[in-house]
Amino acid sequence: MSSIAVVICAYSNERRPQLGDAIDSVLKQTLRADRLIVVIDHNDDLLREMRRSYAGIEVVANDGARGLSGARNTGVRTAASCDIIAFLDDDAVAEANWLERLALHYAVPQVIGVGGKVLPLWPGKRPRWFPEEFQWVVGCSYKGLPNALSPVRNPIGCNMSFRRTVFDAVGGFREGLGRSGQDAAGCEETEFCIRARRHFPTAVILCDPQAVVHHNVTAERTRWAYFRRRCQAEGRSKNAVVEIAGAEEKLGAERAYVTRTLPAGVVRGLTDMVTRLDPSGPMRAFTIVAGFMFTTAAYLAAKFSRHVSPFRPVKIVDVDYTKPLPAIDLTRPGDVSYGGIFCLVRSGAQPLAIVELQHSGPVIEPADLLLEIGAARSLPSVAACRTAALERVAVVIATRDRAESLDRCLASLFDQTRAPDEVLVVDNAPASTATVDLISTRYRGRVHYVLEPTPGLGRAHNTGLRYVSSDIVLFTDDDVVLDQHWVEAMAAPMEEDKAVGCVTGLILPAELETRAQVWTERHGGFGKGLQRRVFDLEANRPRSMLFPFTAGQFGSGANMAFRASALRRVGGFDAALGAGTVARGGDDLAAFFAIVNGGFRLVYQPQGIIWHHHRRGEEGMRRQAYCYGMGLGAYLTKIVVDEPRRALRLAAAFPAGILHMAGPTSQKTARLPSDYPLRLVWMERLGILAGVPGYLRSLAKRRRDDRPQTGIDARRPAEREV
């Protein structure tokens, strides 16, 4: 009899109760699994908890790329000794005979995969507007699928199984597709099954409706906004599959769904109002039409915006030029190897060059790397030894419900060549106790914890500034890893020159595993070069009428340091700006502008290096681009509100600003990759316009929040010793 393994992939602490139910449902099967493997996707806290709670099962960490495809591939590698590998989602519960029904069909040699029915577990009643034809939006079986045992192109990912020999022959799930965290992407099982059918042309993949799992549907997924977002993500995912697999094989199942199932659903919704007196029937009909339009529009936008070649991840490399150069292995878990490298070349703390090299692999030899380093622009000279006296240094990290990444950031902070004198974490309007639990269990006595209940990054940074006693204060985000020399490098310019009020540093990508991360890196312009630069209103004033309004040239908020006395003198951060406010951003830009305009010196220090984890999914890129633009528009509005006379200077600089953003010689446009969607460019520009009313609304809210309050409802930072 064939041996069978069940793989459950999990990533979220919030789904921990559902994960327990999923595991229990597998343990209670009438056909016992030979192996049960739970793969935890880059969440160390959840990994430790599951290993403590389920000592009798295999709990492993995802050793591939973050995301569902990488986690499933880890499960496949772990279950290599089994003949059949079944997959169950962490928020699903299998009926007792689920495995028995799946395994039954593998007695036929031509069967290479079997899936089953997925029934939704709604949080209450199904929304009356939600049509059964679109239950795939919530990961469940939908009207149009077979009701009896039938061949299908691919099963639903929540309830599927395959012979291990299929993975041996065609590789794993493609890691450029599928979910990563909360994004709504999909289609990784579709692309995998197309590959499998090509390799095994006479093979069959079955759907057995009697192999049933029940899938939890969260309240968030019953809302119209999620429905629209998921349809759009499906359209983009379908286009990605077409690019990889070809339209002829890809669109057969979709054609029948669009030409038969959806029209029948529209007719049914309209007739339900007449025959069953159901007033929600027209709503369901409208939803079917809207869902089809959302999906189709996203598919066409992805297809025609620009030609998108198949994406290959980029390996991040950090090498010391003074030591023998290594050979760089471009292989990686899964079926897609690295397509090149993003390499920081340094001499100790001094960055010398950034080498970006496309390479077919499998190995980049030291001689090839040396050739590329030599072809890079002239290397900066190594900085001289410093002689300035050391001052006390504080580090402030604002965070909100990202304990896992915060833990990673703090671990790098406590591995510095120069230890900070104070470390303060500001927990900004958290929805859980995850952050305070982390600090109390792993960093007790080393990290000062402060709760700031009112959301807003600018407000959170002001709270941190209020609680530190050091005059040099370094600020960073919770989603970065700090270079070992970061504290030392960021403090040095202020210790060497008392006129320096602000220091910014070099931001490099921590990973470029997805196309979205490459887009973010190119669009964001986080890296400001490898040359030290100084800005002020006198000797170090650039010859540009945009100075000092283009504050983005100074640096970014994820990597900045201030002399506390200078920052307080210019009024601190504007609490109406920053992530978490109506304005969405701009708090760092306004602070940089205030420092330079206030007569202080600002230094860009490339030795102050951090590695930033960009968002992995493309789903949030549209919103992210809009927020970037809105933050810029809000910042420009703020400086005019603060001093209306600046409106004339900004008006005079407006033509130069347009050329800076969108002109033929614009650096901002030139650094975008060829496949960067034009829709994201226009979303950012729209966001700039929205930043004007956005700041005014946020300013009004800030003034309401800042009114003196009394009694138990008074909202103020809460200091806690942990």
Tab-separated table of N, CA and C in Angstrom, residues 435-526:
chain	number	residue	atom	x	y	z
A	435	THR	N	4.327	42.496	20.838
A	435	THR	CA	5.572	43.253	21.003
A	435	THR	C	6.026	43.276	22.446
A	436	VAL	N	5.127	43.610	23.356
A	436	VAL	CA	5.528	43.661	24.769
A	436	VAL	C	5.909	42.275	25.274
A	437	ASP	N	5.260	41.234	24.748
A	437	ASP	CA	5.634	39.869	25.136
A	437	ASP	C	7.054	39.552	24.669
A	438	LEU	N	7.391	39.978	23.444
A	438	LEU	CA	8.741	39.747	22.930
A	438	LEU	C	9.777	40.456	23.795
A	439	ILE	N	9.525	41.730	24.098
A	439	ILE	CA	10.498	42.506	24.876
A	439	ILE	C	10.677	41.906	26.265
A	440	SER	N	9.567	41.506	26.889
A	440	SER	CA	9.644	41.001	28.263
A	440	SER	C	10.306	39.637	28.347
A	441	THR	N	10.200	38.838	27.288
A	441	THR	CA	10.762	37.489	27.352
A	441	THR	C	12.190	37.417	26.819
A	442	ARG	N	12.530	38.229	25.806
A	442	ARG	CA	13.840	38.079	25.162
A	442	ARG	C	14.774	39.264	25.384
A	443	TYR	N	14.228	40.428	25.727
A	443	TYR	CA	15.084	41.611	25.828
A	443	TYR	C	14.877	42.358	27.142
A	444	ARG	N	14.450	41.653	28.151
A	444	ARG	CA	14.238	42.275	29.464
A	444	ARG	C	15.539	42.899	29.964
A	445	GLY	N	15.447	44.153	30.390
A	445	GLY	CA	16.612	44.844	30.924
A	445	GLY	C	17.488	45.488	29.871
A	446	ARG	N	17.313	45.124	28.599
A	446	ARG	CA	18.140	45.701	27.535
A	446	ARG	C	17.359	46.686	26.667
A	447	VAL	N	16.042	46.557	26.671
A	447	VAL	CA	15.190	47.407	25.834
A	447	VAL	C	14.150	48.085	26.706
A	448	HIS	N	13.996	49.391	26.513
A	448	HIS	CA	12.980	50.160	27.218
A	448	HIS	C	11.715	50.175	26.351
A	449	TYR	N	10.592	49.770	26.908
A	449	TYR	CA	9.334	49.669	26.156
A	449	TYR	C	8.420	50.830	26.522
A	450	VAL	N	7.867	51.490	25.493
A	450	VAL	CA	6.896	52.567	25.696
A	450	VAL	C	5.708	52.327	24.768
A	451	LEU	N	4.516	52.426	25.314
A	451	LEU	CA	3.294	52.296	24.523
A	451	LEU	C	2.798	53.676	24.128
A	452	GLU	N	2.639	53.901	22.804
A	452	GLU	CA	2.018	55.124	22.293
A	452	GLU	C	0.680	54.741	21.672
A	453	PRO	N	-0.442	55.040	22.355
A	453	PRO	CA	-1.744	54.524	21.893
A	453	PRO	C	-2.293	55.204	20.651
A	454	THR	N	-1.862	56.422	20.344
A	454	THR	CA	-2.395	57.128	19.181
A	454	THR	C	-1.566	56.775	17.949
A	455	PRO	N	-2.195	56.277	16.859
A	455	PRO	CA	-1.413	55.845	15.697
A	455	PRO	C	-0.765	57.008	14.974
A	456	GLY	N	0.379	56.728	14.363
A	456	GLY	CA	1.108	57.730	13.592
A	456	GLY	C	2.593	57.623	13.851
A	457	LEU	N	3.374	57.454	12.757
A	457	LEU	CA	4.809	57.253	12.930
A	457	LEU	C	5.497	58.498	13.470
A	458	GLY	N	5.086	59.689	12.993
A	458	GLY	CA	5.673	60.912	13.519
A	458	GLY	C	5.449	61.050	15.008
A	459	ARG	N	4.235	60.738	15.474
A	459	ARG	CA	3.923	60.806	16.901
A	459	ARG	C	4.745	59.780	17.678
A	460	ALA	N	4.886	58.580	17.120
A	460	ALA	CA	5.664	57.537	17.797
A	460	ALA	C	7.126	57.949	17.955
A	461	HIS	N	7.692	58.571	16.919
A	461	HIS	CA	9.078	59.023	17.010
A	461	HIS	C	9.227	60.140	18.043
A	462	ASN	N	8.254	61.046	18.118
A	462	ASN	CA	8.295	62.086	19.143
A	462	ASN	C	8.245	61.483	20.544
A	463	THR	N	7.441	60.430	20.698
A	463	THR	CA	7.373	59.749	21.995
A	463	THR	C	8.735	59.166	22.354
A	464	GLY	N	9.390	58.529	21.396
A	464	GLY	CA	10.724	57.998	21.657
A	464	GLY	C	11.705	59.095	22.024
A	465	LEU	N	11.648	60.217	21.310
A	465	LEU	CA	12.533	61.344	21.593
A	465	LEU	C	12.327	61.866	23.011
A	466	ARG	N	11.086	61.838	23.475
A	466	ARG	CA	10.770	62.350	24.807
A	466	ARG	C	11.355	61.483	25.919
A	467	TYR	N	11.543	60.200	25.648
A	467	TYR	CA	11.966	59.285	26.705
A	467	TYR	C	13.474	59.026	26.743
A	468	VAL	N	14.226	59.451	25.721
A	468	VAL	CA	15.663	59.180	25.735
A	468	VAL	C	16.404	60.333	26.388
A	469	SER	N	17.574	60.032	26.952
A	469	SER	CA	18.408	61.061	27.580
A	469	SER	C	19.633	61.404	26.750
A	470	SER	N	19.974	60.585	25.756
A	470	SER	CA	21.139	60.840	24.913
A	470	SER	C	20.847	61.972	23.936
A	471	ASP	N	21.923	62.692	23.518
A	471	ASP	CA	21.726	63.771	22.561
A	471	ASP	C	21.836	63.284	21.121
A	472	ILE	N	22.381	62.094	20.905
A	472	ILE	CA	22.405	61.494	19.575
A	472	ILE	C	21.388	60.357	19.564
A	473	VAL	N	20.400	60.475	18.688
A	473	VAL	CA	19.299	59.508	18.657
A	473	VAL	C	19.197	58.933	17.251
A	474	LEU	N	19.322	57.616	17.146
A	474	LEU	CA	19.218	56.910	15.873
A	474	LEU	C	17.823	56.308	15.753
A	475	PHE	N	17.194	56.499	14.592
A	475	PHE	CA	15.864	55.955	14.336
A	475	PHE	C	15.949	54.936	13.197
A	476	THR	N	15.251	53.823	13.360
A	476	THR	CA	15.139	52.856	12.278
A	476	THR	C	13.798	52.162	12.364
A	477	ASP	N	13.479	51.377	11.337
A	477	ASP	CA	12.199	50.669	11.284
A	477	ASP	C	12.355	49.249	11.794
A	478	ASP	N	11.231	48.595	12.019
A	478	ASP	CA	11.263	47.237	12.571
A	478	ASP	C	11.454	46.167	11.508
A	479	ASP	N	11.492	46.541	10.221
A	479	ASP	CA	11.622	45.546	9.150
A	479	ASP	C	12.992	45.602	8.484
A	480	VAL	N	14.023	45.938	9.269
A	480	VAL	CA	15.371	46.027	8.717
A	480	VAL	C	16.321	45.147	9.520
A	481	VAL	N	17.461	44.848	8.904
A	481	VAL	CA	18.597	44.232	9.590
A	481	VAL	C	19.736	45.239	9.526
A	482	LEU	N	20.359	45.504	10.662
A	482	LEU	CA	21.373	46.544	10.765
A	482	LEU	C	22.766	45.967	10.533
A	483	ASP	N	23.537	46.656	9.709
A	483	ASP	CA	24.930	46.269	9.541
A	483	ASP	C	25.663	46.413	10.878
A	484	GLN	N	26.701	45.609	11.082
A	484	GLN	CA	27.417	45.605	12.360
A	484	GLN	C	28.009	46.961	12.714
A	485	HIS	N	28.330	47.787	11.719
A	485	HIS	CA	28.975	49.075	11.971
A	485	HIS	C	27.967	50.221	12.022
A	486	TRP	N	26.683	49.918	12.029
A	486	TRP	CA	25.662	50.957	11.849
A	486	TRP	C	25.701	52.019	12.942
A	487	VAL	N	25.649	51.620	14.197
A	487	VAL	CA	25.618	52.592	15.300
A	487	VAL	C	26.853	53.484	15.244
A	488	GLU	N	27.999	52.875	15.085
A	488	GLU	CA	29.254	53.623	15.028
A	488	GLU	C	29.260	54.614	13.874
A	489	ALA	N	28.825	54.163	12.697
A	489	ALA	CA	28.874	55.013	11.510
A	489	ALA	C	27.880	56.164	11.578
A	490	MET	N	26.684	55.909	12.088
A	490	MET	CA	25.656	56.950	12.119
A	490	MET	C	25.942	58.017	13.174
A	491	ALA	N	26.607	57.646	14.245
A	491	ALA	CA	26.913	58.618	15.302
A	491	ALA	C	28.120	59.477	14.955
A	492	ALA	N	29.051	58.945	14.142
A	492	ALA	CA	30.338	59.609	13.909
A	492	ALA	C	30.223	61.044	13.397
A	493	PRO	N	29.419	61.363	12.373
A	493	PRO	CA	29.393	62.747	11.873
A	493	PRO	C	28.963	63.758	12.928
A	494	MET	N	28.039	63.394	13.812
A	494	MET	CA	27.603	64.331	14.848
A	494	MET	C	28.638	64.469	15.952
A	495	GLU	N	29.412	63.411	16.186
A	495	GLU	CA	30.482	63.500	17.186
A	495	GLU	C	31.664	64.307	16.655
A	496	GLU	N	31.854	64.308	15.338
A	496	GLU	CA	32.971	65.029	14.722
A	496	GLU	C	32.650	66.501	14.474
A	497	ASP	N	31.353	66.834	14.343
A	497	ASP	CA	30.964	68.198	13.976
A	497	ASP	C	29.673	68.551	14.708
A	498	LYS	N	29.750	69.485	15.627
A	498	LYS	CA	28.591	69.857	16.429
A	498	LYS	C	27.517	70.571	15.613
A	499	ALA	N	27.847	71.028	14.399
A	499	ALA	CA	26.854	71.697	13.559
A	499	ALA	C	25.967	70.709	12.815
A	500	VAL	N	26.316	69.424	12.854
A	500	VAL	CA	25.512	68.414	12.176
A	500	VAL	C	24.283	68.106	13.031
A	501	GLY	N	23.114	68.316	12.448
A	501	GLY	CA	21.872	68.051	13.166
A	501	GLY	C	21.195	66.768	12.753
A	502	CYS	N	21.592	66.212	11.597
A	502	CYS	CA	20.939	64.996	11.100
A	502	CYS	C	21.930	64.200	10.261
A	503	VAL	N	21.823	62.870	10.352
A	503	VAL	CA	22.630	61.954	9.543
A	503	VAL	C	21.684	60.926	8.939
A	504	THR	N	21.840	60.663	7.659
A	504	THR	CA	21.091	59.577	7.025
A	504	THR	C	22.094	58.559	6.481
A	505	GLY	N	21.614	57.343	6.215
A	505	GLY	CA	22.517	56.281	5.805
A	505	GLY	C	22.032	55.529	4.587
A	506	LEU	N	22.810	54.533	4.213
A	506	LEU	CA	22.566	53.734	3.015
A	506	LEU	C	21.571	52.618	3.331
A	507	ILE	N	20.545	52.496	2.491
A	507	ILE	CA	19.530	51.447	2.640
A	507	ILE	C	19.643	50.499	1.454
A	508	LEU	N	19.896	49.237	1.738
A	508	LEU	CA	20.044	48.214	0.711
A	508	LEU	C	18.978	47.138	0.899
A	509	PRO	N	18.625	46.413	-0.153
A	509	PRO	CA	17.588	45.375	-0.019
A	509	PRO	C	18.110	44.156	0.730
A	510	ALA	N	17.306	43.636	1.642
A	510	ALA	CA	17.668	42.411	2.362
A	510	ALA	C	17.421	41.182	1.504
A	511	GLU	N	16.480	41.279	0.569
A	511	GLU	CA	16.220	40.190	-0.363
A	511	GLU	C	15.526	40.752	-1.590
A	512	LEU	N	15.757	40.098	-2.724
A	512	LEU	CA	15.084	40.423	-3.986
A	512	LEU	C	14.549	39.125	-4.564
A	513	GLU	N	13.672	38.489	-3.802
A	513	GLU	CA	13.143	37.176	-4.164
A	513	GLU	C	11.936	37.266	-5.086
A	514	THR	N	11.291	38.425	-5.161
A	514	THR	CA	10.086	38.572	-5.975
A	514	THR	C	10.200	39.802	-6.864
A	515	ARG	N	9.384	39.818	-7.901
A	515	ARG	CA	9.362	40.973	-8.810
A	515	ARG	C	8.944	42.235	-8.055
A	516	ALA	N	8.012	42.103	-7.120
A	516	ALA	CA	7.555	43.267	-6.358
A	516	ALA	C	8.705	43.888	-5.563
A	517	GLN	N	9.586	43.066	-5.030
A	517	GLN	CA	10.721	43.600	-4.276
A	517	GLN	C	11.687	44.347	-5.182
A	518	VAL	N	11.883	43.851	-6.400
A	518	VAL	CA	12.729	44.563	-7.359
A	518	VAL	C	12.079	45.892	-7.727
A	519	TRP	N	10.777	45.889	-7.958
A	519	TRP	CA	10.074	47.132	-8.262
A	519	TRP	C	10.239	48.140	-7.130
A	520	THR	N	10.056	47.670	-5.901
A	520	THR	CA	10.165	48.569	-4.749
A	520	THR	C	11.568	49.150	-4.646
A	521	GLU	N	12.577	48.310	-4.855
A	521	GLU	CA	13.962	48.783	-4.767
A	521	GLU	C	14.246	49.835	-5.823
A	522	ARG	N	13.791	49.606	-7.052
A	522	ARG	CA	14.058	50.567	-8.120
A	522	ARG	C	13.228	51.836	-7.948
A	523	HIS	N	11.997	51.673	-7.543
A	523	HIS	CA	11.114	52.830	-7.408
A	523	HIS	C	11.486	53.674	-6.200
A	524	GLY	N	11.781	52.995	-5.077
A	524	GLY	CA	11.987	53.724	-3.833
A	524	GLY	C	13.216	54.604	-3.843
A	525	GLY	N	14.247	54.215	-4.591
A	525	GLY	CA	15.456	55.021	-4.595
A	525	GLY	C	16.079	55.129	-3.219
A	526	PHE	N	16.033	54.023	-2.444
A	526	PHE	CA	16.532	54.070	-1.067
A	526	PHE	C	18.041	54.319	-1.030
